[in-house]
Coordinates of C-alpha atoms in Angstrom, one line a residue:
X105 CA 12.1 70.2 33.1
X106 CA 14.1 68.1 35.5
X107 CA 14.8 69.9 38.8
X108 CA 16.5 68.6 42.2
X109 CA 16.2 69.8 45.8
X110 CA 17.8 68.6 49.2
X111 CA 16.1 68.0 51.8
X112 CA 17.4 67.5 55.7
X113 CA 16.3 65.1 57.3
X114 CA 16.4 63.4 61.3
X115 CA 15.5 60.5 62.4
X116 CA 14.4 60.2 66.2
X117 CA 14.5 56.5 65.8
X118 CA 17.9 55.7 65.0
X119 CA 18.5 56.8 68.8
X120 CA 21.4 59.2 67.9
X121 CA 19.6 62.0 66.1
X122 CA 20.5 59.8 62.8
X123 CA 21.2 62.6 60.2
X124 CA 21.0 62.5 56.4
X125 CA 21.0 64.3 53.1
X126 CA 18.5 62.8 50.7
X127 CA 17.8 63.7 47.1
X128 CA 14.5 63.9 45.6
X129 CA 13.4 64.6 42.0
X130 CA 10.2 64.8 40.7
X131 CA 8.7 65.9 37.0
X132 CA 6.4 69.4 36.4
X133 CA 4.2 68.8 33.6
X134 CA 2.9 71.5 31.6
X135 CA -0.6 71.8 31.5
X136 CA -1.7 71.1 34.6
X137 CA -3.6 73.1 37.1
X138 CA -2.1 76.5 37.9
X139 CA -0.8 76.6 41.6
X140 CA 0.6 79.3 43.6
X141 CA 4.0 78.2 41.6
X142 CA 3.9 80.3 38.6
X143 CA 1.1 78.9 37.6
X144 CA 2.3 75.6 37.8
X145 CA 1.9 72.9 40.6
X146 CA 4.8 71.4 42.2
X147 CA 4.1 67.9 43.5
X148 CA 5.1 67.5 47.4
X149 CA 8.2 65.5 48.1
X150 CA 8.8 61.6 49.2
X151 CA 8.3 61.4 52.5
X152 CA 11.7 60.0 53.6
X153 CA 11.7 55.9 54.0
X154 CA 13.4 55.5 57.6
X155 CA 14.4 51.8 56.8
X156 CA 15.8 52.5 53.8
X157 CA 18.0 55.3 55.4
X158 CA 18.9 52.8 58.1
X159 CA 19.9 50.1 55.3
X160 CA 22.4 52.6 53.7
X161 CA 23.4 53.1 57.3
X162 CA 24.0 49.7 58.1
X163 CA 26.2 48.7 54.6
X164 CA 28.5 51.7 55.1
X165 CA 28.9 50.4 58.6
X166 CA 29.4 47.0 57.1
X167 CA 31.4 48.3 54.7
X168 CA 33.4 50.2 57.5
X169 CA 34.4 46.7 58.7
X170 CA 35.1 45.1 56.0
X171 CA 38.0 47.2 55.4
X172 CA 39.1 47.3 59.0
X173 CA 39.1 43.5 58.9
X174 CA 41.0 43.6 55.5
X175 CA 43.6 46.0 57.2
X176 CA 43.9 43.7 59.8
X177 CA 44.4 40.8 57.2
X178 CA 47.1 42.6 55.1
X179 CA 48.8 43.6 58.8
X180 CA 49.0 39.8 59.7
X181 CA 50.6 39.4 56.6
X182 CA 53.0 41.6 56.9
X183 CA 54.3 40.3 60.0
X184 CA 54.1 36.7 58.2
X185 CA 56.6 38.0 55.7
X186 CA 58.6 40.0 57.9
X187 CA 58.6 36.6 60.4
X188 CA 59.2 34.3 57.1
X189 CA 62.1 37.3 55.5
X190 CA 63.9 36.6 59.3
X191 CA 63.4 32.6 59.1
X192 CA 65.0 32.8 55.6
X193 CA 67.7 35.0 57.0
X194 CA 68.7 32.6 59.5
X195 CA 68.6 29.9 57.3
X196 CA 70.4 31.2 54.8
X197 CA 74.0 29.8 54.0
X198 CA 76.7 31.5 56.2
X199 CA 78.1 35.1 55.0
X200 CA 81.8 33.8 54.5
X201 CA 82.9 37.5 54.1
X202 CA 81.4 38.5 57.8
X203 CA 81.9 35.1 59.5
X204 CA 85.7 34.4 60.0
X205 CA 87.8 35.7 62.3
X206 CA 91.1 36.0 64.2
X207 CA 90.7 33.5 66.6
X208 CA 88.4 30.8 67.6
X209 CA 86.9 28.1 65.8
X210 CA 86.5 30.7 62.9
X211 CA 90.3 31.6 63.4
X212 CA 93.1 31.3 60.5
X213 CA 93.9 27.4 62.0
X214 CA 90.1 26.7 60.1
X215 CA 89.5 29.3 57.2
X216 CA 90.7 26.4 54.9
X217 CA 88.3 23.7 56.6
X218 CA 85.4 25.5 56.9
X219 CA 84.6 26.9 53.2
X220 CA 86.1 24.7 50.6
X221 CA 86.7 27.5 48.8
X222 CA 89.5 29.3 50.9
X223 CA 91.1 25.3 50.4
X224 CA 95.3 27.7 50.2
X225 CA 94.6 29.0 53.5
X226 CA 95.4 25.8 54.7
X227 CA 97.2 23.7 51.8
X228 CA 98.6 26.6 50.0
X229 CA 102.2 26.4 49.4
X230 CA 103.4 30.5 48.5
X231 CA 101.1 32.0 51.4
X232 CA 102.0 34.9 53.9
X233 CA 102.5 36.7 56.1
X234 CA 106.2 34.8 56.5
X235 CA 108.9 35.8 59.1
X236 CA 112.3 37.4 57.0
X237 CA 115.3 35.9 58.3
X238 CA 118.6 37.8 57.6
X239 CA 120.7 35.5 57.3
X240 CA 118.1 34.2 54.7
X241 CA 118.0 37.1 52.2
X242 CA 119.2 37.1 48.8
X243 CA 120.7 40.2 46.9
X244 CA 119.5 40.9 43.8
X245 CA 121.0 43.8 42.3
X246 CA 118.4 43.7 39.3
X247 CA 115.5 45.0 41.8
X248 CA 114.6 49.1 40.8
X249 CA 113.4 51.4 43.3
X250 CA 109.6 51.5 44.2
X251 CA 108.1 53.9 43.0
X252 CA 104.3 55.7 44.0
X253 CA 102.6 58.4 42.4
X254 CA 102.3 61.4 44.7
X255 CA 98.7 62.2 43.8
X256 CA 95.9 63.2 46.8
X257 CA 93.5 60.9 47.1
X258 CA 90.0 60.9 48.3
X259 CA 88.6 57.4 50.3
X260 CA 86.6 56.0 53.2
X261 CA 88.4 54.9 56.3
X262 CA 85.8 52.2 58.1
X263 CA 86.1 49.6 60.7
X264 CA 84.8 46.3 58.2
X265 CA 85.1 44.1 62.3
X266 CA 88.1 42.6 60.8
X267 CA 90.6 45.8 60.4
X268 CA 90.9 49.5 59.5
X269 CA 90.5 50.1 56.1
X270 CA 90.6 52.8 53.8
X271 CA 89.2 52.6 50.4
X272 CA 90.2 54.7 47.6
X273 CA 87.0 56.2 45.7
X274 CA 86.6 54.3 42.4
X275 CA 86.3 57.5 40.6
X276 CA 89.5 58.8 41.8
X277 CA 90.6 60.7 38.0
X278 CA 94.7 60.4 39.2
X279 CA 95.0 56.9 40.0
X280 CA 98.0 56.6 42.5
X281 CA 100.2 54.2 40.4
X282 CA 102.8 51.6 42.1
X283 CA 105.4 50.7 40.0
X284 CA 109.2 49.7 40.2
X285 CA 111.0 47.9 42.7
X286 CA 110.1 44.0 41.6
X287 CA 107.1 45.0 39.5
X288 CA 106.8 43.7 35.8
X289 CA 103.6 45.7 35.4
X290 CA 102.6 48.9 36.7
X291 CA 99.8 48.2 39.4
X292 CA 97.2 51.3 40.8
X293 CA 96.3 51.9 44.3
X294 CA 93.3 50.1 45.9
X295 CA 93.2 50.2 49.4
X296 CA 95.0 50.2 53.0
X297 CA 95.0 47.6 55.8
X298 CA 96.0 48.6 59.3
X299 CA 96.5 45.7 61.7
X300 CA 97.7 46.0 64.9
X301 CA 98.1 44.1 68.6
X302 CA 96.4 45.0 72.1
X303 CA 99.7 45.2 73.3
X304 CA 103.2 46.2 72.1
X305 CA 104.9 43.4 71.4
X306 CA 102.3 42.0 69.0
X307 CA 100.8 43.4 66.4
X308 CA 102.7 43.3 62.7
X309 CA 101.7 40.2 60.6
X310 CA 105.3 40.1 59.4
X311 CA 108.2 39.2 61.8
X312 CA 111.9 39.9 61.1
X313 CA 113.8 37.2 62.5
X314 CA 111.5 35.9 65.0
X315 CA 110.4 39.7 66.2
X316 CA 107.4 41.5 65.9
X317 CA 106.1 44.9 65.8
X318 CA 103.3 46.6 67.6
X319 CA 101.2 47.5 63.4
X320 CA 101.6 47.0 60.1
X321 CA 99.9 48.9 57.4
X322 CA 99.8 46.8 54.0
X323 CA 99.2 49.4 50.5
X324 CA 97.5 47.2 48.1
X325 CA 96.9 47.7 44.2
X326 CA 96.2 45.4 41.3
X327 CA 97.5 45.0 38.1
X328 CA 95.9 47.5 35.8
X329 CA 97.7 47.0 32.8
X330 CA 96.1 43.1 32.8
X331 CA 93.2 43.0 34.8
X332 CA 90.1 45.5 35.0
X333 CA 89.9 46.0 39.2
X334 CA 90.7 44.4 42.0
X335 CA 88.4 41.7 42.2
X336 CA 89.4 40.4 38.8
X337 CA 93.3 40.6 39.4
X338 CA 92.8 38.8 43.5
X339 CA 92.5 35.9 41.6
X340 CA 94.8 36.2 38.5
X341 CA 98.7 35.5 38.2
X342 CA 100.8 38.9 39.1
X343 CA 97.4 40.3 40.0
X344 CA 98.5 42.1 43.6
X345 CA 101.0 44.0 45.2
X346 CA 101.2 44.7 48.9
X347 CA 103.2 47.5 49.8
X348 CA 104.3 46.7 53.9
X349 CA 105.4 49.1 56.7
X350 CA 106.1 48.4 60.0
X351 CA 105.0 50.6 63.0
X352 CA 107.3 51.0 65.6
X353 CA 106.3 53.0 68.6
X354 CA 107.9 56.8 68.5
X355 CA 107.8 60.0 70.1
X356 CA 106.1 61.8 66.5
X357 CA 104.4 59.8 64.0
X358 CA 103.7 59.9 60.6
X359 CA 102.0 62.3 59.6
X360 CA 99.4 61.0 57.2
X361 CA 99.1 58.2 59.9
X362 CA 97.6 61.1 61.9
X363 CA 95.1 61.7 59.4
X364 CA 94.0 58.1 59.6
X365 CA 94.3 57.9 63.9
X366 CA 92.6 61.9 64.0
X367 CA 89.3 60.2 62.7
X368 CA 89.0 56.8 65.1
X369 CA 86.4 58.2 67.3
X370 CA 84.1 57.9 64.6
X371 CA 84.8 54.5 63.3
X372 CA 84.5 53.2 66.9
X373 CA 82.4 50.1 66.1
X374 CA 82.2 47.8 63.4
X375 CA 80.7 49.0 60.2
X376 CA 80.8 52.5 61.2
X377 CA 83.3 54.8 58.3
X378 CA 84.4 58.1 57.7
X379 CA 85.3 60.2 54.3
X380 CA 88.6 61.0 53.9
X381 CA 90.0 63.6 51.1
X382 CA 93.3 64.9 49.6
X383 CA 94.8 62.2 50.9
X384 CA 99.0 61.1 50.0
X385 CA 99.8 57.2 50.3
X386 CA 103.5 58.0 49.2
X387 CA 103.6 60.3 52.1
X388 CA 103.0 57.3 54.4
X389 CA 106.6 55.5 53.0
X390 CA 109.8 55.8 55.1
X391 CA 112.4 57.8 53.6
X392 CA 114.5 54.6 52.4
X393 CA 114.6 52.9 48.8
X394 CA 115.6 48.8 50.4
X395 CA 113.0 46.7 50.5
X396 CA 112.6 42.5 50.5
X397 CA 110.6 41.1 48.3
X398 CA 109.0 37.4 48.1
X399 CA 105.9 36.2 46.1
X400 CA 103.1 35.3 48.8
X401 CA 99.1 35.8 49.6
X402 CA 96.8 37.8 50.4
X403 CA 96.5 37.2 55.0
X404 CA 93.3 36.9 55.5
X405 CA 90.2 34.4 53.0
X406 CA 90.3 33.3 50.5
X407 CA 94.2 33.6 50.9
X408 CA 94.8 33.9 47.3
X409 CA 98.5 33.5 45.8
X410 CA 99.0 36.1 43.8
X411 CA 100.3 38.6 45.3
X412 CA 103.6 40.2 45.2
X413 CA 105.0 41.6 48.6
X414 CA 107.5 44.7 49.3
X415 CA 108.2 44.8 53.0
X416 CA 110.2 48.2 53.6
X417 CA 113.3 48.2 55.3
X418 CA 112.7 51.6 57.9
X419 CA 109.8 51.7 60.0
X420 CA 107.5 55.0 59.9
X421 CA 106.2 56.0 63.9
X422 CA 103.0 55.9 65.6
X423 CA 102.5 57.3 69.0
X424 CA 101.8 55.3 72.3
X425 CA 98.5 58.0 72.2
X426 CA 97.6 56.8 68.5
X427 CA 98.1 52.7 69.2
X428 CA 95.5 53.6 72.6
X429 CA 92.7 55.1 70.5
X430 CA 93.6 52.3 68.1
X431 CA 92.7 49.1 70.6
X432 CA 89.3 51.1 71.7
X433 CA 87.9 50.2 68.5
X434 CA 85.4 47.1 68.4
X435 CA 84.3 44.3 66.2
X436 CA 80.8 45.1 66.7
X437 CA 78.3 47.3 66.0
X438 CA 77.2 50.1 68.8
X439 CA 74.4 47.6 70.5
X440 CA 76.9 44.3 70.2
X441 CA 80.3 46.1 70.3
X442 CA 81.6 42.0 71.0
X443 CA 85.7 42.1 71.0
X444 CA 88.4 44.7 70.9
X445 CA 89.5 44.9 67.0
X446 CA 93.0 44.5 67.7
X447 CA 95.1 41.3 67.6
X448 CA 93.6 41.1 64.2
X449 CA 97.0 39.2 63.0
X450 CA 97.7 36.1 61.1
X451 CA 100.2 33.6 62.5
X452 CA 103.2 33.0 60.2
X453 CA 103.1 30.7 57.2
X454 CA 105.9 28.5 56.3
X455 CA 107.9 30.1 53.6
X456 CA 108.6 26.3 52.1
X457 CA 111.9 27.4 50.2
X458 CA 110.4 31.0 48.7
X459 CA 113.2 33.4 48.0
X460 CA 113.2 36.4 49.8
X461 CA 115.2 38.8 47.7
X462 CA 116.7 42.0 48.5
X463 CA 118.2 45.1 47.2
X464 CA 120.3 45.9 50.7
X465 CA 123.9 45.5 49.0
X466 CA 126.1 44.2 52.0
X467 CA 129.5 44.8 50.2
X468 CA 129.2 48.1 50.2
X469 CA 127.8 48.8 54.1
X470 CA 130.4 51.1 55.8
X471 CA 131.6 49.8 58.7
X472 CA 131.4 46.4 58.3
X473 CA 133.9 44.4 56.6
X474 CA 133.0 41.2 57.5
X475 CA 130.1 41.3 55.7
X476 CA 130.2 38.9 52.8
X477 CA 128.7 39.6 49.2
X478 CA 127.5 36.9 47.2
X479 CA 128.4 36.0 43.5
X480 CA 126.1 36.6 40.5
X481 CA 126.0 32.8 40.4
X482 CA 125.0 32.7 43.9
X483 CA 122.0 34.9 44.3
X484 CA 119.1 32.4 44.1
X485 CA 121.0 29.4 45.7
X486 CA 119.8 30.6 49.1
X487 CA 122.8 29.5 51.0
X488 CA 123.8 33.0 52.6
X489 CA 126.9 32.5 55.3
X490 CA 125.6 32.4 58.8
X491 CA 127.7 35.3 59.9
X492 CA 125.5 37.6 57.8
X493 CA 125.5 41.1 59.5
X494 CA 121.8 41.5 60.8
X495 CA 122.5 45.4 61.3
X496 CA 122.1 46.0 57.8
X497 CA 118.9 44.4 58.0
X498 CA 115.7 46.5 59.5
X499 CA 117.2 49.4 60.8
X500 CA 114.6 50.0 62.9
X501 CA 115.0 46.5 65.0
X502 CA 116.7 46.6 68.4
X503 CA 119.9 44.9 67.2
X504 CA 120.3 47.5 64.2
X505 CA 123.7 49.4 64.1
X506 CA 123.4 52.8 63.8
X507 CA 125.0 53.0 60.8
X508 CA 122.8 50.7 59.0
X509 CA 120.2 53.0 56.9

């Protein structure tokens, strides 16, 4: 019968009161001598081998090291990838979608030289924002009224360093649709732009007639009934529409505006955003149903032309309060806030004989008699008399009559 004992044992020689736990076994046979054991005679234990003990010692010391060392290896490894991950990242081919801006040697002047692939922002021949002359506009009494479902909406309003945005959630169940006006297709909600100056006399990306506005919020959908999202319609035929109101500075503003300005303090710096819910676009439009219309491009890279802009003809209001917490918003991030966000505007592109069409009939403006009214045959010739009344044109601008609606 196999039994096993422990045994304590110390070791004054290992200088530390070395302590260990050794195991011993030994064999009983039967038919030895009786002993004081039950009659049987239990053989005296090993005496303990000190070097051996301090051999086991030694290679769980070694041992020890050995995987301190290979922690230290796998640490300076790390730190080799982390230092060859940063390396890579700084070598890696410019972020296109990060890197431009409004001004500088990234500014609109170079979007087209600098990627190949944003070649219409510079040679493109349909591209926007454009200034709308009056005495340029063509009626078209074919054009519908624009139309916007009036469903809440749920989103994220962030500050992408470029502009305000808010982002409808792509599982929104009651897509806003846009449809009417100059629309062949019906075309669903995607997101809002909000661009705006550091000061009041700049700030919209359209002009009308040489004048700007302090903002401009741009509603943009795609083509649903052709295309699959937005990325897929940016660059298709009829893929975009962009729905344009002007800000002008008022005593009480809009007031889904005020749901947008109400959350600023959080979207302070660059990259920082904010959920939104039950949110109305159509509650953002001005109560008019005139518009102008011209086929144009998206205003910022890779300035594609497909888009179809409707530039209302009423402004809605934002406070002088609202535009302040507006221009104290940065480019940045918290630690490298860089620039104020504002100015974020693209200079006007030639409109290189677009028509800008309109559904303002100036026959029938009271008040006015001298303004003339084209001929059916007449409404795409572009050659609008001169005298055209401007009042009818913008009612929000300075030089608007007060009749003008």
């Amino acid at each position: 019968m196999r039994t096993k004992r422990m045994y304590y044992v110390t070791y004054p020689s290992s200088g530390s009161g070395l302590k260990e736990y050794w195991e011993y076994s030994w064999s009983t046979s039967r038919g030895r001598s009786r002993g004081p054991h039950g009659g049987r005679e239990r053989p005296s234990p090993l005496p303990p081998d000190t070097s051996t003990c301090l051999r086991v010692r030694q290679k769980e010391k070694e041992k020890e090291e050995e995987e301190k060392e290979e922690e230290a290896v796998a640490e300076e490894v790390e730190e080799e990838e982390e230092e060859e991950e940063k390396e890579r990242e700084k070598s890696k081919p410019v972020s296109w979608e990060e890197w431009w801006t409004y001004d500088g040697i990234s500014g609109p002047a170079f979007w087209g030289l600098i990627n190949p692939d944003w070649w219409l922002c510079n040679k493109g021949r349909r591209q926007s924002p454009v200034n709308l002359e009056p005495n340029r506009l063509l009626f078209d009494p074919n054009l519908q009224p624009l139309h916007l479902d009036k469903h809440k909406v749920g989103g994220v309003l962030a500050n992408t360093g470029h502009s305000v945005v808010f982002a409808v959630e792509n599982d929104t169940r009651h897509p806003v649709n846009i449809s009417g006006g100059p629309l062949s297709y019906r075309y669903q909600f995607h997101e809002i732009h909000l661009h705006f100056g550091l000061e009041d006399h700049i700030g919209s990306e359209h002009t009308i007639d040489g004048h700007a506005f302090p903002a401009e919020l741009q509603i943009f959908g795609f083509n649903s009934q052709l295309y699959n999202n937005f990325s897929d319609a940016l660059h298709r035929a009829q893929g975009i529409v962009a729905v344009s109101l002007l800000l002008q500075v008022g005593d009480l503003s809009n007031p889904q505006l005020r749901t947008f300005t109400q959350q600023l303090d959080q979207i302070k710096y660059g990259g920082q955003a904010v959920e939104i819910t039950h949110f109305v676009v159509r509650d953002l439009l001005p109560d008019t149903k005139h518009y102008m219309t011209y086929d144009g491009s998206t205003t910022m890279p890779a300035c594609h032309e497909t888009t179809t802009w409707i530039i209302l003809n009423k402004p809605i209001y934002i406070t002088k309060q609202q535009l302040h917490a507006l221009r104290q918003l940065y480019q940045g991030d918290m630690k490298h806030p860089n620039a104020k966000l504002g100015n974020n505007i693209r200079p006007i592109q030639p409109l290189h004989h677009r028509p800008i069409r309109t559904n303002i009939d100036f026959s029938v403006q009271q008040g006015h008699k001298n303004c003339p009214t084209m001929n059916r045959d007449l409404y795409y010739k572009g050659k609008l008399m001169v005298s055209l009344c401007k009042c009818n044109v913008l009612s929000f601008s300075a030089r608007c009559c007060s009749t003008a609606r």
